[in-house]
mmCIF file of C-alpha atoms in Angstrom:
data_model
loop_
_atom_site.group_PDB
_atom_site.id
_atom_site.type_symbol
_atom_site.label_atom_id
_atom_site.label_comp_id
_atom_site.label_asym_id
_atom_site.label_seq_id
_atom_site.Cartn_x
_atom_site.Cartn_y
_atom_site.Cartn_z
ATOM 1 C CA MET F 1 -52.177 -13.954 -81.601
ATOM 2 C CA GLN F 2 -50.789 -11.892 -78.792
ATOM 3 C CA ASP F 3 -50.481 -8.128 -79.169
ATOM 4 C CA GLU F 4 -48.632 -5.641 -77.033
ATOM 5 C CA ALA F 5 -49.923 -2.100 -76.684
ATOM 6 C CA PHE F 6 -49.402 0.031 -79.782
ATOM 7 C CA THR F 7 -48.703 3.725 -79.344
ATOM 8 C CA THR F 8 -48.023 6.167 -82.166
ATOM 9 C CA PRO F 9 -45.232 8.742 -81.736
ATOM 10 C CA ALA F 10 -47.841 11.546 -81.780
ATOM 11 C CA ALA F 11 -49.870 9.914 -78.993
ATOM 12 C CA ALA F 12 -46.701 9.279 -77.005
ATOM 13 C CA ALA F 13 -45.662 12.916 -77.383
ATOM 14 C CA ALA F 14 -49.077 14.116 -76.188
ATOM 15 C CA ALA F 15 -48.845 11.889 -73.108
ATOM 16 C CA ALA F 16 -45.246 12.881 -72.298
ATOM 17 C CA PRO F 17 -44.579 14.003 -68.710
ATOM 18 C CA ALA F 18 -43.597 17.610 -68.100
ATOM 19 C CA ASP F 19 -40.449 16.658 -66.160
ATOM 20 C CA ASP F 20 -37.521 15.896 -68.508
ATOM 21 C CA GLY F 21 -35.947 13.602 -65.895
ATOM 22 C CA GLN F 22 -38.872 11.192 -66.160
ATOM 23 C CA ARG F 23 -38.825 11.061 -69.948
ATOM 24 C CA GLU F 24 -35.804 8.782 -70.245
ATOM 25 C CA GLU F 25 -37.349 6.263 -67.858
ATOM 26 C CA LEU F 26 -40.697 6.223 -69.673
ATOM 27 C CA SER F 27 -39.489 6.381 -73.291
ATOM 28 C CA GLU F 28 -39.623 2.606 -73.780
ATOM 29 C CA LYS F 29 -43.171 2.441 -72.374
ATOM 30 C CA ARG F 30 -44.439 5.217 -74.647
ATOM 31 C CA CYS F 31 -43.043 3.625 -77.795
ATOM 32 C CA ALA F 32 -44.515 0.166 -77.338
ATOM 33 C CA HIS F 33 -43.955 -2.362 -80.084
ATOM 34 C CA LEU F 34 -46.502 -4.513 -81.862
ATOM 35 C CA THR F 35 -45.659 -8.220 -81.836
ATOM 36 C CA SER F 36 -47.878 -10.943 -83.310
ATOM 37 C CA THR F 37 -47.332 -14.683 -83.324
ATOM 38 C CA VAL F 38 -49.377 -17.514 -84.813
ATOM 39 C CA SER F 39 -49.016 -20.946 -83.269
ATOM 40 C CA LEU F 40 -47.511 -23.000 -86.082
ATOM 41 C CA ALA F 41 -48.152 -26.740 -85.886
ATOM 42 C CA ARG F 42 -45.277 -29.112 -86.551
ATOM 43 C CA HIS F 43 -47.228 -30.934 -89.281
ATOM 44 C CA GLN F 44 -47.782 -27.560 -91.000
ATOM 45 C CA GLN F 45 -44.016 -26.899 -91.048
ATOM 46 C CA ARG F 46 -43.429 -30.322 -92.605
ATOM 47 C CA GLN F 47 -46.193 -29.828 -95.184
ATOM 48 C CA TRP F 48 -44.895 -26.386 -96.202
ATOM 49 C CA SER F 49 -41.321 -27.673 -96.433
ATOM 50 C CA ARG F 50 -42.486 -30.492 -98.755
ATOM 51 C CA GLN F 51 -44.262 -27.907 -100.954
ATOM 52 C CA VAL F 52 -41.108 -25.790 -101.179
ATOM 53 C CA GLN F 53 -38.901 -28.783 -101.960
ATOM 54 C CA ALA F 54 -41.284 -29.967 -104.698
ATOM 55 C CA LYS F 55 -40.787 -26.626 -106.456
ATOM 56 C CA GLU F 56 -37.156 -25.934 -105.428
ATOM 57 C CA PRO F 57 -35.370 -29.264 -104.722
ATOM 58 C CA LEU F 58 -32.277 -27.599 -103.207
ATOM 59 C CA LEU F 59 -34.323 -25.948 -100.430
ATOM 60 C CA GLU F 60 -34.879 -28.903 -98.143
ATOM 61 C CA GLY F 61 -36.721 -28.156 -94.890
ATOM 62 C CA VAL F 62 -37.733 -24.551 -95.679
ATOM 63 C CA TRP F 63 -41.249 -23.637 -94.545
ATOM 64 C CA GLY F 64 -41.127 -19.834 -94.481
ATOM 65 C CA PHE F 65 -39.488 -16.559 -95.389
ATOM 66 C CA VAL F 66 -38.396 -13.659 -93.185
ATOM 67 C CA ASP F 67 -37.387 -10.078 -93.980
ATOM 68 C CA GLY F 68 -37.147 -6.706 -92.307
ATOM 69 C CA LYS F 69 -39.261 -3.770 -93.485
ATOM 70 C CA ASN F 70 -38.851 -0.026 -93.062
ATOM 71 C CA TYR F 71 -41.746 2.433 -93.216
ATOM 72 C CA ARG F 72 -41.391 6.189 -93.642
ATOM 73 C CA VAL F 73 -43.179 8.215 -90.951
ATOM 74 C CA GLN F 74 -43.808 11.872 -90.217
ATOM 75 C CA SER F 75 -41.546 13.366 -87.581
ATOM 76 C CA PRO F 76 -42.942 13.640 -84.048
ATOM 77 C CA THR F 77 -43.568 17.143 -82.733
ATOM 78 C CA ASP F 78 -41.855 16.385 -79.420
ATOM 79 C CA ALA F 79 -38.130 17.256 -79.700
ATOM 80 C CA TYR F 80 -37.139 14.555 -77.182
ATOM 81 C CA LEU F 81 -38.898 11.805 -79.139
ATOM 82 C CA GLN F 82 -37.463 13.082 -82.396
ATOM 83 C CA ASN F 83 -33.924 13.068 -81.031
ATOM 84 C CA ALA F 84 -34.228 9.681 -79.321
ATOM 85 C CA HIS F 85 -36.242 7.628 -81.774
ATOM 86 C CA TYR F 86 -36.895 9.336 -85.090
ATOM 87 C CA ASN F 87 -34.800 8.828 -88.190
ATOM 88 C CA VAL F 88 -37.531 9.045 -90.860
ATOM 89 C CA LEU F 89 -38.395 5.349 -90.498
ATOM 90 C CA VAL F 90 -39.964 2.812 -88.196
ATOM 91 C CA THR F 91 -38.842 -0.737 -88.771
ATOM 92 C CA GLY F 92 -39.921 -4.285 -88.109
ATOM 93 C CA THR F 93 -39.601 -7.890 -89.218
ATOM 94 C CA LEU F 94 -42.148 -10.217 -90.820
ATOM 95 C CA CYS F 95 -42.067 -14.011 -91.164
ATOM 96 C CA TYR F 96 -44.453 -15.679 -93.608
ATOM 97 C CA GLY F 97 -45.262 -19.303 -94.276
ATOM 98 C CA VAL F 98 -45.028 -20.425 -97.901
ATOM 99 C CA ASP F 99 -48.799 -20.039 -98.372
ATOM 100 C CA GLY F 100 -48.678 -16.380 -97.291
ATOM 101 C CA THR F 101 -49.738 -16.910 -93.670
ATOM 102 C CA LEU F 102 -48.172 -14.301 -91.393
ATOM 103 C CA VAL F 103 -46.462 -16.515 -88.814
ATOM 104 C CA TRP F 104 -44.598 -13.858 -86.830
ATOM 105 C CA GLY F 105 -44.224 -10.085 -86.953
ATOM 106 C CA ARG F 106 -42.818 -7.231 -84.893
ATOM 107 C CA HIS F 107 -43.196 -3.551 -85.783
ATOM 108 C CA ASN F 108 -43.026 0.036 -84.531
ATOM 109 C CA LEU F 109 -39.341 -0.201 -83.631
ATOM 110 C CA PRO F 110 -36.830 2.645 -84.121
ATOM 111 C CA GLY F 111 -35.713 2.847 -87.751
ATOM 112 C CA SER F 112 -32.054 2.592 -86.758
ATOM 113 C CA TRP F 113 -32.485 -1.001 -85.511
ATOM 114 C CA ASN F 114 -31.161 -3.749 -87.812
ATOM 115 C CA ASP F 115 -32.889 -6.984 -88.864
ATOM 116 C CA GLY F 116 -30.968 -9.007 -86.299
ATOM 117 C CA GLU F 117 -32.188 -6.881 -83.411
ATOM 118 C CA THR F 118 -35.800 -6.597 -84.589
ATOM 119 C CA SER F 119 -36.029 -10.374 -85.043
ATOM 120 C CA ARG F 120 -34.470 -11.405 -81.711
ATOM 121 C CA GLN F 121 -37.737 -12.978 -80.429
ATOM 122 C CA LEU F 122 -38.196 -14.868 -83.701
ATOM 123 C CA GLN F 123 -34.629 -16.168 -83.446
ATOM 124 C CA LEU F 124 -35.408 -17.546 -79.977
ATOM 125 C CA ARG F 125 -38.511 -19.307 -81.309
ATOM 126 C CA LEU F 126 -36.663 -20.774 -84.288
ATOM 127 C CA ALA F 127 -33.915 -22.091 -81.982
ATOM 128 C CA ASP F 128 -36.515 -23.742 -79.715
ATOM 129 C CA PRO F 129 -36.983 -27.427 -80.683
ATOM 130 C CA LEU F 130 -40.511 -27.307 -79.226
ATOM 131 C CA TRP F 131 -41.472 -24.591 -81.740
ATOM 132 C CA THR F 132 -39.470 -25.543 -84.845
ATOM 133 C CA VAL F 133 -39.237 -29.028 -86.354
ATOM 134 C CA GLU F 134 -35.687 -30.433 -86.473
ATOM 135 C CA GLY F 135 -34.174 -29.813 -89.909
ATOM 136 C CA CYS F 136 -36.723 -27.135 -90.802
ATOM 137 C CA GLY F 137 -36.578 -23.360 -90.840
ATOM 138 C CA VAL F 138 -36.876 -20.179 -92.872
ATOM 139 C CA VAL F 139 -34.853 -18.385 -95.523
ATOM 140 C CA ALA F 140 -33.726 -14.774 -95.139
ATOM 141 C CA ASP F 141 -31.397 -12.253 -96.712
ATOM 142 C CA SER F 142 -27.800 -11.950 -95.542
ATOM 143 C CA ALA F 143 -28.707 -9.256 -92.973
ATOM 144 C CA PHE F 144 -30.039 -11.892 -90.577
ATOM 145 C CA PRO F 145 -27.611 -13.359 -88.060
ATOM 146 C CA VAL F 146 -27.013 -17.096 -88.058
ATOM 147 C CA SER F 147 -25.550 -18.402 -84.810
ATOM 148 C CA ARG F 148 -24.769 -22.015 -83.940
ATOM 149 C CA ALA F 149 -28.153 -22.322 -82.244
ATOM 150 C CA LEU F 150 -29.838 -21.167 -85.470
ATOM 151 C CA PHE F 151 -27.766 -23.250 -87.878
ATOM 152 C CA GLY F 152 -30.194 -24.694 -90.435
ATOM 153 C CA ARG F 153 -33.135 -22.799 -88.966
ATOM 154 C CA ILE F 154 -32.340 -19.458 -90.627
ATOM 155 C CA ARG F 155 -30.743 -19.977 -94.015
ATOM 156 C CA THR F 156 -29.095 -17.033 -95.702
ATOM 157 C CA PRO F 157 -27.024 -16.594 -98.854
ATOM 158 C CA LEU F 158 -23.269 -16.354 -98.451
ATOM 159 C CA LYS F 159 -22.032 -12.810 -97.930
ATOM 160 C CA ASP F 160 -19.804 -11.309 -100.612
#
């Protein structure tokens, strides 16, 4: 697993510089995001996809599930942070293997970000043939973007 620094809004507010001109430049550094990734072996993707297909024959090649999550937080005391980042929620995206293994996750992002933006790094991994077995992928809700590069790697229901 690889983790980036994790800073709470309260800690970021306490460490904020006195000069307002510097705040904009440092805001991204103070609100670091937590990203975790497990190296997923190709044989594990195949095994999980066989398990899914044994139970749900129409879901060929699916080894995992992905969804965005929102968590309610207390408002930061710093007015700048509240205006720039706070909207009652922090958000993130989680990707699990079919046995419940957390394969990928990213959290502590502004609550206004959508699933497509919070999962950008996961999308890059799923599109990479060195990381994802050909013909395999994950299922998600219709909020996740499916580009040509991700065709078959993120499967979503049809939008109404």
